[in-house]
CSV table of C-alpha atoms in Angstrom, one decimal:
chain,number,residue,atom,x,y,z
A,1313,UNK,CA,2.0,18.9,24.2
A,1314,UNK,CA,5.1,20.7,22.8
A,1315,UNK,CA,7.5,19.0,25.3
A,1316,UNK,CA,6.4,15.6,24.0
A,1317,UNK,CA,7.2,16.5,20.2
A,1318,UNK,CA,10.8,17.8,21.2
A,1319,UNK,CA,13.2,15.4,19.9
A,1320,UNK,CA,16.0,13.6,21.8
A,1321,UNK,CA,19.5,14.8,21.4
A,1322,UNK,CA,21.5,12.6,18.5
A,1323,UNK,CA,24.4,10.9,20.3
A,1324,UNK,CA,25.7,8.5,17.6
A,1325,UNK,CA,27.0,8.9,14.0
A,1326,UNK,CA,24.5,6.3,13.0
A,1327,UNK,CA,21.6,8.5,14.4
A,1328,UNK,CA,23.0,11.4,12.2
A,1329,UNK,CA,23.1,9.2,9.1
A,1330,UNK,CA,19.5,8.1,9.5
A,1331,UNK,CA,18.1,11.5,10.4
A,1332,UNK,CA,20.0,12.9,7.2
A,1333,UNK,CA,18.4,10.0,5.1
A,1334,UNK,CA,14.9,10.7,6.4
A,1335,UNK,CA,15.0,14.5,6.1
A,1336,UNK,CA,16.2,13.9,2.5
A,1337,UNK,CA,13.2,11.6,1.8
A,1338,UNK,CA,10.8,14.1,3.4
A,1339,UNK,CA,12.4,16.9,1.0
A,1340,UNK,CA,11.6,14.7,-1.9
A,1341,UNK,CA,8.4,14.0,-0.6
A,1342,UNK,CA,7.2,17.4,0.0
A,1343,UNK,CA,8.7,18.4,-3.4
A,1344,UNK,CA,6.5,15.7,-5.2
A,1345,UNK,CA,3.3,15.5,-3.3
A,1346,UNK,CA,2.5,19.2,-1.7
A,1347,UNK,CA,1.3,21.4,-4.4
A,1348,UNK,CA,3.2,24.8,-4.8
A,1349,UNK,CA,1.7,27.4,-2.6
A,1350,UNK,CA,0.3,29.7,-5.3
A,1351,UNK,CA,-1.2,32.9,-5.8
A,1352,UNK,CA,-2.9,33.4,-9.5
A,1353,UNK,CA,-0.6,32.4,-12.1
A,1354,UNK,CA,2.5,32.8,-10.0
A,1355,UNK,CA,3.7,29.4,-8.1
A,1356,UNK,CA,6.1,29.1,-5.3
A,1357,UNK,CA,8.0,25.8,-4.3
A,1358,UNK,CA,7.7,24.9,-0.8
A,1359,UNK,CA,10.5,22.9,-0.4
A,1360,UNK,CA,12.6,25.9,-0.6
A,1361,UNK,CA,11.8,26.1,3.0
A,1362,UNK,CA,14.2,23.2,3.8
A,1363,UNK,CA,17.2,25.4,3.1
A,1364,UNK,CA,16.7,27.2,6.4
A,1365,UNK,CA,17.3,23.9,8.2
A,1366,UNK,CA,20.8,24.0,7.5
A,1367,UNK,CA,20.9,27.2,10.0
A,1368,UNK,CA,19.7,24.7,13.1
A,1369,UNK,CA,21.9,21.7,12.6
A,1370,UNK,CA,25.2,21.1,10.0
A,1371,UNK,CA,23.4,17.6,9.4
A,1372,UNK,CA,21.0,19.2,7.1
A,1373,UNK,CA,23.4,20.5,4.8
A,1374,UNK,CA,24.0,16.9,3.5
A,1375,UNK,CA,20.5,16.0,4.0
A,1376,UNK,CA,18.8,18.8,1.8
A,1377,UNK,CA,21.8,18.5,-0.9
A,1378,UNK,CA,21.0,14.7,-0.9
A,1379,UNK,CA,17.4,15.5,-1.5
A,1380,UNK,CA,18.0,17.9,-4.1
A,1381,UNK,CA,20.4,15.5,-5.9
A,1382,UNK,CA,17.6,12.7,-5.8
A,1383,UNK,CA,15.0,15.1,-7.0
A,1384,UNK,CA,16.8,16.6,-9.7
A,1385,UNK,CA,17.6,13.3,-11.5
A,1386,UNK,CA,13.9,13.3,-12.3
A,1387,UNK,CA,13.8,16.9,-13.2
A,1388,UNK,CA,13.7,17.7,-17.0
A,1389,UNK,CA,17.2,18.8,-17.5
A,1390,UNK,CA,18.2,15.6,-15.2
A,1391,UNK,CA,22.1,15.2,-15.0
A,1392,UNK,CA,22.9,19.1,-15.3
A,1393,UNK,CA,20.4,19.9,-12.7
A,1394,UNK,CA,21.9,17.1,-10.5
A,1395,UNK,CA,25.6,18.5,-10.8
A,1396,UNK,CA,24.6,22.3,-10.7
A,1397,UNK,CA,21.8,21.8,-8.3
A,1398,UNK,CA,23.6,19.6,-6.0
A,1399,UNK,CA,26.7,21.7,-5.7
A,1400,UNK,CA,25.0,24.8,-5.5
A,1401,UNK,CA,23.0,24.0,-3.1
A,1402,UNK,CA,25.9,22.6,-0.8
A,1403,UNK,CA,27.7,25.6,-1.4
A,1404,UNK,CA,25.0,28.1,-0.5
A,1405,UNK,CA,23.9,25.9,2.7
A,1406,UNK,CA,27.6,25.7,3.7
A,1407,UNK,CA,28.2,29.7,2.8
A,1408,UNK,CA,24.8,30.5,4.8
A,1409,UNK,CA,25.8,28.6,7.9
A,1410,UNK,CA,29.4,30.4,7.8
A,1411,UNK,CA,27.9,33.9,7.3
A,1412,UNK,CA,25.4,33.3,10.0
A,1413,UNK,CA,27.5,31.7,12.4
A,1414,UNK,CA,28.1,34.4,15.0
A,1415,UNK,CA,24.6,35.9,14.9
A,1416,UNK,CA,22.3,35.1,17.6
A,1417,UNK,CA,19.1,36.2,16.3
A,1418,UNK,CA,17.3,33.5,14.4
A,1419,UNK,CA,15.2,36.0,12.5
A,1420,UNK,CA,18.2,37.8,11.3
A,1421,UNK,CA,20.1,34.6,10.5
A,1422,UNK,CA,16.9,33.4,8.2
A,1423,UNK,CA,17.0,37.1,6.5
A,1424,UNK,CA,20.9,36.5,5.5
A,1425,UNK,CA,20.2,32.9,4.5
A,1426,UNK,CA,17.1,34.3,2.3
A,1427,UNK,CA,19.5,37.0,0.7
A,1428,UNK,CA,22.3,34.4,0.0
A,1429,UNK,CA,19.8,32.0,-1.5
A,1430,UNK,CA,18.3,34.6,-3.8
A,1431,UNK,CA,21.5,35.7,-5.1
A,1432,UNK,CA,22.8,32.3,-5.6
A,1433,UNK,CA,20.0,31.9,-8.2
A,1434,UNK,CA,22.5,33.0,-10.9
A,1435,UNK,CA,23.7,29.1,-11.1
A,1436,UNK,CA,20.0,28.2,-12.6
A,1437,UNK,CA,20.2,31.2,-14.9
A,1438,UNK,CA,23.6,30.3,-15.5
A,1439,UNK,CA,22.6,26.7,-16.5
A,1440,UNK,CA,20.2,28.3,-19.1
A,1441,UNK,CA,22.8,30.6,-20.4
A,1442,UNK,CA,25.4,27.9,-20.3
A,1443,UNK,CA,23.0,25.7,-22.8
A,1444,UNK,CA,21.9,28.8,-25.0
A,1445,UNK,CA,24.9,30.8,-24.9
A,1446,UNK,CA,22.6,33.7,-24.8
A,1447,UNK,CA,23.4,36.6,-22.3
A,1448,UNK,CA,20.0,38.4,-22.2
A,1449,UNK,CA,18.3,35.4,-21.4
A,1450,UNK,CA,21.0,34.9,-18.3
A,1451,UNK,CA,19.8,38.3,-17.3
A,1452,UNK,CA,16.1,37.7,-17.8
A,1453,UNK,CA,15.9,34.4,-16.2
A,1454,UNK,CA,18.0,35.7,-13.3
A,1455,UNK,CA,15.6,38.3,-12.3
A,1456,UNK,CA,12.4,36.1,-13.1
A,1457,UNK,CA,13.9,33.1,-11.0
A,1458,UNK,CA,15.5,35.4,-8.3
A,1459,UNK,CA,12.1,37.4,-8.0
A,1460,UNK,CA,10.0,34.1,-7.5
A,1461,UNK,CA,12.8,32.9,-4.9
A,1462,UNK,CA,12.1,36.1,-2.7
A,1463,UNK,CA,8.6,35.2,-2.2
A,1464,UNK,CA,9.5,31.3,-1.8
A,1465,UNK,CA,12.1,32.0,0.8
A,1466,UNK,CA,9.8,34.5,2.8
A,1467,UNK,CA,6.9,32.0,2.7
A,1468,UNK,CA,9.1,29.3,3.5
A,1469,UNK,CA,11.0,31.3,6.3
A,1470,UNK,CA,7.6,31.7,8.2
A,1471,UNK,CA,6.7,28.2,7.9
A,1472,UNK,CA,10.0,27.0,9.2
A,1473,UNK,CA,10.1,29.7,12.0
A,1474,UNK,CA,6.9,28.3,13.2
A,1475,UNK,CA,8.1,24.7,12.6
A,1476,UNK,CA,11.0,25.3,15.0
A,1477,UNK,CA,8.7,26.8,17.7
A,1478,UNK,CA,7.3,23.4,17.9
A,1479,UNK,CA,10.1,21.0,17.1
A,1480,UNK,CA,13.9,21.8,18.4
A,1481,UNK,CA,15.5,21.6,14.9
A,1482,UNK,CA,19.0,21.6,16.7
A,1483,UNK,CA,18.6,18.4,18.4
B,1325,UNK,CA,-0.4,7.5,-2.8
B,1326,UNK,CA,1.8,4.4,-3.5
B,1327,UNK,CA,0.9,4.8,-7.1
B,1328,UNK,CA,3.2,7.6,-7.1
B,1329,UNK,CA,6.5,6.4,-8.4
B,1330,UNK,CA,9.5,8.3,-7.8
B,1331,UNK,CA,11.2,9.2,-11.2
B,1332,UNK,CA,9.6,8.1,-14.3
B,1333,UNK,CA,11.0,4.2,-14.6
B,1334,UNK,CA,9.2,2.3,-17.2
B,1335,UNK,CA,9.6,-1.2,-16.9
B,1336,UNK,CA,10.8,-3.3,-19.7
B,1337,UNK,CA,13.5,-5.6,-21.0
B,1338,UNK,CA,14.9,-3.4,-23.9
B,1339,UNK,CA,18.8,-3.1,-24.9
B,1340,UNK,CA,18.8,0.1,-22.9
B,1341,UNK,CA,17.2,-1.4,-19.8
B,1342,UNK,CA,19.8,-4.4,-19.6
B,1343,UNK,CA,22.8,-1.8,-19.8
B,1344,UNK,CA,24.5,-1.8,-16.3
B,1345,UNK,CA,23.3,1.6,-14.7
B,1346,UNK,CA,27.1,2.7,-14.3
B,1347,UNK,CA,27.6,2.3,-17.9
B,1348,UNK,CA,24.2,4.2,-18.7
B,1349,UNK,CA,25.2,7.2,-16.2
B,1350,UNK,CA,28.6,7.7,-17.4
B,1351,UNK,CA,27.4,7.7,-21.2
B,1352,UNK,CA,24.6,10.2,-20.5
B,1353,UNK,CA,26.9,12.4,-18.6
B,1354,UNK,CA,29.6,12.1,-21.5
B,1355,UNK,CA,26.8,12.7,-24.2
B,1356,UNK,CA,25.7,15.9,-22.2
B,1357,UNK,CA,29.3,16.9,-22.3
B,1358,UNK,CA,29.9,16.0,-26.0
B,1359,UNK,CA,26.8,18.3,-26.9
B,1360,UNK,CA,28.9,21.5,-26.0
B,1361,UNK,CA,31.7,20.4,-28.4
B,1362,UNK,CA,29.3,20.2,-31.3
B,1363,UNK,CA,30.0,23.3,-33.7
B,1364,UNK,CA,27.9,22.9,-37.0
B,1365,UNK,CA,24.6,21.9,-38.2
B,1366,UNK,CA,25.9,18.5,-39.6
B,1367,UNK,CA,27.2,17.7,-35.9
B,1368,UNK,CA,23.7,18.4,-34.4
B,1369,UNK,CA,22.0,16.2,-37.1
B,1370,UNK,CA,24.5,13.3,-36.0
B,1371,UNK,CA,23.7,13.8,-32.5
B,1372,UNK,CA,19.9,14.2,-33.2
B,1373,UNK,CA,20.1,10.7,-35.0
B,1374,UNK,CA,22.1,9.0,-32.2
B,1375,UNK,CA,19.2,10.5,-29.7
B,1376,UNK,CA,16.3,9.0,-32.0
B,1377,UNK,CA,18.3,5.6,-32.0
B,1378,UNK,CA,18.5,6.0,-28.1
B,1379,UNK,CA,14.6,6.4,-27.7
B,1380,UNK,CA,14.2,3.6,-30.3
B,1381,UNK,CA,16.3,1.0,-28.6
B,1382,UNK,CA,14.7,2.1,-25.1
B,1383,UNK,CA,11.5,0.7,-26.0
B,1384,UNK,CA,9.3,3.6,-24.8
B,1385,UNK,CA,7.4,5.5,-27.0
B,1386,UNK,CA,8.7,8.8,-28.2
B,1387,UNK,CA,5.4,10.6,-27.0
B,1388,UNK,CA,6.9,9.6,-23.3
B,1389,UNK,CA,10.0,11.4,-23.9
B,1390,UNK,CA,8.1,14.7,-25.5
B,1391,UNK,CA,6.1,15.1,-22.2
B,1392,UNK,CA,9.6,15.7,-20.4
B,1393,UNK,CA,10.0,18.6,-22.7
B,1394,UNK,CA,6.6,20.0,-22.2
B,1395,UNK,CA,7.1,21.7,-18.8
B,1396,UNK,CA,10.1,23.6,-20.0
B,1397,UNK,CA,9.2,24.4,-23.6
B,1398,UNK,CA,8.3,27.9,-22.9
B,1399,UNK,CA,11.6,28.5,-21.0
B,1400,UNK,CA,13.3,27.0,-24.0
B,1401,UNK,CA,11.6,28.9,-26.6
B,1402,UNK,CA,12.4,32.1,-24.7
B,1403,UNK,CA,15.8,31.3,-24.7
B,1404,UNK,CA,16.1,30.6,-28.2
B,1405,UNK,CA,14.0,33.6,-29.1
B,1406,UNK,CA,16.7,35.9,-27.3
B,1407,UNK,CA,19.3,34.1,-29.1
B,1408,UNK,CA,17.9,34.6,-32.4
B,1409,UNK,CA,17.1,38.4,-32.3
B,1410,UNK,CA,20.3,39.3,-30.6
B,1411,UNK,CA,22.4,37.3,-33.3
B,1412,UNK,CA,23.2,39.1,-36.5
B,1413,UNK,CA,25.0,37.3,-39.3
B,1414,UNK,CA,24.4,36.2,-42.8
B,1415,UNK,CA,21.2,37.3,-44.6
B,1416,UNK,CA,19.2,39.7,-42.5
B,1417,UNK,CA,15.5,38.9,-43.0
B,1418,UNK,CA,14.1,41.6,-40.8
B,1419,UNK,CA,15.9,44.4,-38.5
B,1420,UNK,CA,14.9,46.8,-36.1
B,1421,UNK,CA,17.2,48.8,-33.5
B,1422,UNK,CA,19.3,46.2,-31.8
B,1423,UNK,CA,17.0,43.2,-32.7
B,1424,UNK,CA,17.2,41.3,-36.0
B,1425,UNK,CA,16.1,38.2,-37.6
B,1426,UNK,CA,19.2,36.6,-39.5
B,1427,UNK,CA,20.2,33.4,-41.2
B,1428,UNK,CA,23.0,33.0,-38.7
B,1429,UNK,CA,20.8,34.0,-35.7
B,1430,UNK,CA,18.2,31.2,-36.6
B,1431,UNK,CA,21.0,28.9,-37.2
B,1432,UNK,CA,22.5,29.4,-33.5
B,1433,UNK,CA,18.9,29.4,-32.4
B,1434,UNK,CA,18.6,25.9,-33.9
B,1435,UNK,CA,21.7,24.8,-32.0
B,1436,UNK,CA,20.3,26.1,-28.8
B,1437,UNK,CA,17.0,24.3,-29.0
B,1438,UNK,CA,18.6,21.2,-29.9
B,1439,UNK,CA,21.1,21.4,-27.0
B,1440,UNK,CA,18.0,21.9,-24.6
B,1441,UNK,CA,16.1,19.2,-26.4
B,1442,UNK,CA,18.6,16.5,-26.6
B,1443,UNK,CA,19.7,17.1,-23.0
B,1444,UNK,CA,16.3,16.5,-21.8
B,1445,UNK,CA,15.8,13.5,-23.9
B,1446,UNK,CA,19.0,11.7,-23.1
B,1447,UNK,CA,18.2,12.4,-19.2
B,1448,UNK,CA,14.7,11.0,-19.5
B,1449,UNK,CA,16.0,7.8,-21.3
B,1450,UNK,CA,18.4,7.2,-18.4
B,1451,UNK,CA,15.5,7.5,-15.9
B,1452,UNK,CA,12.7,5.9,-18.2
B,1453,UNK,CA,15.1,2.7,-18.0
B,1454,UNK,CA,16.9,2.8,-14.9
B,1455,UNK,CA,15.0,2.1,-11.4
B,1456,UNK,CA,16.0,4.8,-8.9
B,1457,UNK,CA,17.6,2.0,-6.5
B,1458,UNK,CA,19.8,1.1,-9.5
B,1459,UNK,CA,20.8,4.5,-10.1
B,1460,UNK,CA,21.8,5.0,-6.6
B,1461,UNK,CA,24.0,1.9,-6.9
B,1462,UNK,CA,25.6,3.4,-9.7
B,1463,UNK,CA,26.4,6.6,-8.1
B,1464,UNK,CA,27.6,4.7,-4.9
B,1465,UNK,CA,30.0,2.5,-7.5
B,1466,UNK,CA,31.1,5.7,-9.4
B,1467,UNK,CA,32.0,7.5,-6.2
B,1468,UNK,CA,34.0,4.9,-4.9
B,1469,UNK,CA,37.6,6.3,-6.0
B,1470,UNK,CA,36.7,9.0,-3.7
B,1471,UNK,CA,37.7,6.3,-1.1
B,1472,UNK,CA,41.4,6.8,-2.1
B,1473,UNK,CA,41.0,10.7,-0.9
B,1474,UNK,CA,39.7,9.4,2.5
B,1475,UNK,CA,36.3,10.2,2.0
B,1476,UNK,CA,33.8,7.6,3.2
B,1477,UNK,CA,31.2,6.8,0.4
B,1478,UNK,CA,29.7,4.0,2.4
B,1479,UNK,CA,28.0,6.7,4.8
B,1480,UNK,CA,26.7,8.3,1.8
B,1481,UNK,CA,25.5,5.1,0.2
B,1482,UNK,CA,23.4,4.5,3.3
B,1483,UNK,CA,21.8,7.9,3.4
B,1484,UNK,CA,20.8,7.2,-0.2
B,1485,UNK,CA,19.3,3.9,0.7
B,1486,UNK,CA,17.5,5.2,3.7
B,1487,UNK,CA,16.1,8.0,1.5
B,1488,UNK,CA,14.7,5.7,-1.3
B,1489,UNK,CA,13.5,3.3,1.2
B,1490,UNK,CA,11.4,5.5,3.2
B,1491,UNK,CA,9.9,7.7,0.4
B,1492,UNK,CA,6.8,5.2,0.2
B,1493,UNK,CA,6.0,5.2,3.9
B,1494,UNK,CA,6.5,9.4,4.1
B,1495,UNK,CA,4.1,9.5,0.9
B,1496,UNK,CA,1.6,7.5,2.8
B,1497,UNK,CA,2.0,9.4,6.1
B,1498,UNK,CA,1.5,12.6,3.9
B,1499,UNK,CA,-1.6,11.6,2.5
B,1500,UNK,CA,-2.8,10.7,5.9
B,1501,UNK,CA,-1.9,14.0,7.3
B,1502,UNK,CA,-3.4,15.6,4.2
B,1503,UNK,CA,-6.7,13.4,4.7
B,1504,UNK,CA,-6.8,14.4,8.5
B,1505,UNK,CA,-6.7,18.0,7.9
B,1506,UNK,CA,-9.2,17.9,5.1
B,1507,UNK,CA,-11.5,16.2,7.5
B,1508,UNK,CA,-10.9,19.1,9.6
B,1509,UNK,CA,-12.2,21.3,6.9
B,1510,UNK,CA,-9.0,22.5,5.5
B,1511,UNK,CA,-9.2,23.2,2.0
B,1512,UNK,CA,-5.3,23.4,0.4
B,1513,UNK,CA,-4.6,25.6,-2.4
B,1514,UNK,CA,-7.3,28.3,-1.6
B,1515,UNK,CA,-7.3,31.7,0.0
B,1516,UNK,CA,-4.6,34.4,-0.1
B,1517,UNK,CA,-0.8,33.6,0.7
B,1518,UNK,CA,-0.9,34.0,4.2
B,1519,UNK,CA,-4.0,31.6,4.7
B,1520,UNK,CA,-2.2,28.8,2.4
B,1521,UNK,CA,1.0,29.5,4.5
B,1522,UNK,CA,-0.9,29.1,7.8
B,1523,UNK,CA,-2.5,25.5,6.1
B,1524,UNK,CA,1.1,24.2,5.6
B,1525,UNK,CA,2.3,24.4,9.2
B,1526,UNK,CA,0.2,21.9,10.7
B,1527,UNK,CA,0.9,19.5,7.8
B,1528,UNK,CA,4.9,20.0,8.3
B,1529,UNK,CA,5.1,19.6,11.9
B,1530,UNK,CA,3.7,15.9,12.1
B,1531,UNK,CA,5.8,14.9,9.2
B,1532,UNK,CA,9.2,16.4,10.7
B,1533,UNK,CA,8.3,15.0,14.1
B,1534,UNK,CA,7.5,11.5,12.9
B,1535,UNK,CA,10.5,11.6,10.4
B,1536,UNK,CA,13.2,12.4,13.3
B,1537,UNK,CA,11.5,10.0,15.5
B,1538,UNK,CA,11.5,7.2,12.8
B,1539,UNK,CA,15.2,7.9,12.1
B,1540,UNK,CA,16.1,7.6,15.8
B,1541,UNK,CA,14.2,4.1,16.1
B,1542,UNK,CA,16.1,3.0,13.0
B,1543,UNK,CA,19.5,4.0,14.2
B,1544,UNK,CA,18.8,2.0,17.4
B,1545,UNK,CA,17.8,-1.0,15.3
B,1546,UNK,CA,21.0,-0.7,13.3
B,1547,UNK,CA,23.1,0.0,16.3
B,1548,UNK,CA,21.7,-3.2,18.1
B,1549,UNK,CA,22.6,-5.3,15.2
B,1550,UNK,CA,26.0,-4.0,15.1
B,1551,UNK,CA,26.1,-1.6,12.4
B,1552,UNK,CA,29.2,0.6,12.2
B,1553,UNK,CA,29.6,3.4,9.5
B,1554,UNK,CA,33.2,2.7,9.1
B,1555,UNK,CA,33.4,-0.9,8.5
B,1556,UNK,CA,33.7,-2.3,5.3
B,1557,UNK,CA,30.5,-3.8,4.0
B,1558,UNK,CA,29.0,-6.1,1.1
B,1559,UNK,CA,25.9,-5.3,-0.8
B,1560,UNK,CA,23.0,-7.0,-1.2
B,1561,UNK,CA,22.3,-6.0,-4.8
B,1562,UNK,CA,25.5,-6.9,-7.0
B,1563,UNK,CA,26.0,-4.9,-10.0
B,1564,UNK,CA,28.0,-6.9,-13.0
B,1565,UNK,CA,29.7,-5.7,-15.8
B,1566,UNK,CA,29.1,-7.4,-19.1
B,1567,UNK,CA,30.4,-7.1,-22.8
B,1568,UNK,CA,27.4,-4.9,-23.8
B,1569,UNK,CA,28.1,-2.3,-20.9
B,1570,UNK,CA,31.7,-2.0,-22.4
B,1571,UNK,CA,30.0,-1.7,-26.3
B,1572,UNK,CA,27.8,1.0,-24.9
B,1573,UNK,CA,30.7,3.1,-23.9
B,1574,UNK,CA,32.5,2.3,-26.8
B,1575,UNK,CA,29.8,3.6,-28.9
B,1576,UNK,CA,30.3,6.8,-27.1
B,1577,UNK,CA,33.8,6.7,-28.6
B,1578,UNK,CA,32.3,6.4,-32.1
B,1579,UNK,CA,29.9,9.1,-31.5
B,1580,UNK,CA,32.8,11.2,-30.5
B,1581,UNK,CA,34.9,10.6,-33.5
B,1582,UNK,CA,31.9,11.6,-35.6
B,1583,UNK,CA,31.5,14.5,-33.8
B,1584,UNK,CA,35.3,15.5,-34.6
B,1585,UNK,CA,35.1,14.6,-38.1
B,1586,UNK,CA,31.7,16.4,-38.7
B,1587,UNK,CA,33.3,19.8,-37.0
B,1588,UNK,CA,35.6,20.1,-40.0
B,1589,UNK,CA,32.5,20.2,-42.6
B,1590,UNK,CA,30.6,23.8,-42.1
B,1591,UNK,CA,28.5,22.8,-45.0
B,1592,UNK,CA,25.2,24.6,-43.9
B,1593,UNK,CA,27.3,27.4,-42.3
B,1594,UNK,CA,29.2,28.4,-45.6
B,1595,UNK,CA,26.1,28.2,-47.6
B,1596,UNK,CA,24.2,30.5,-45.0
B,1597,UNK,CA,26.9,32.9,-44.6
């Protein structure tokens, strides 16, 4: 059964482009449709797990960035989120790939990536600071967002780890 | 599930709907940038008046715009609150330790609040009056100068088109998988974090699997039809730039001149401080 759902190896640039487009679409759908996993008043965004895809193949760096850009067009801050969110996602994914390049253990790679994503949350807090010009709100937002992101990335990490056991995401 | 529309496009034939998406995108970006150069109260009043005019000519009710603010209102108010209590200047109304409520603090709080609200309203105006597909065409057109640097934007355009094209299909598929899981007794959104997480895995796996399979099938079809990413391609939808598109960008020039002039008149600031 597991072998049946293993994917074939991509051989052409067209296949890569198509996969990037479809995964970006899937990111958008999961963001829009699947309600955040929540416990009480605290909610965690499931689409954060897509960040881990970049560890499996470089195509996902573009795919996830594209998904973030499209979704952010329809976020309340719109264009600012598109630029800041798009650029920071791209950079975080590229940095995570580079930082984990020599690592063999997938779990260790995922932990490193989660740490990079959590640290990178200063971009969102910075966005708020840039608009409000208030340094206290920067640290308040940063700690709040980073705290939520730790949980989101932990949950997302477990889900993506199990998904990778069923589907070879490197192919 | 297909009723779920990506974005917030509001069909209509208003002046704003008719403006070329490239002009709208450029103007919206410019407006947001310009907001950071407004120094004084009168400048903000000028920008508020312009934003209200935009909402009026969009033909969309103001209440729809206000709905866009709702999800972020606490974040905005908290940020404004910090701005107010940590800024001291002018008349002090209340003071305790490092905290104070002063006239200058309230004024800067007003500036921050307006910047947040105006950014949200202008971004909402863009997406309310522009179809997502037109928006992607506009992005594609505006990225064309990157070709001069040897970066192929055609591939980016193809990915954008594929993404938007397949969102309805994936939405349907997600709904089917959700229904199938529910039929087996799964209740989403209940239980502790670990239980909720376990319920998500059987939802994600078939979606990933079918997306990758669909991508391979589509790539085969594209290749059979002779699609080559590196070749120059024409577009099915053609954007046409007209006079009112140029006029809309000239209005941004007028707005800028207004900001430059009003930045010379700190009328309220002088009165408060």
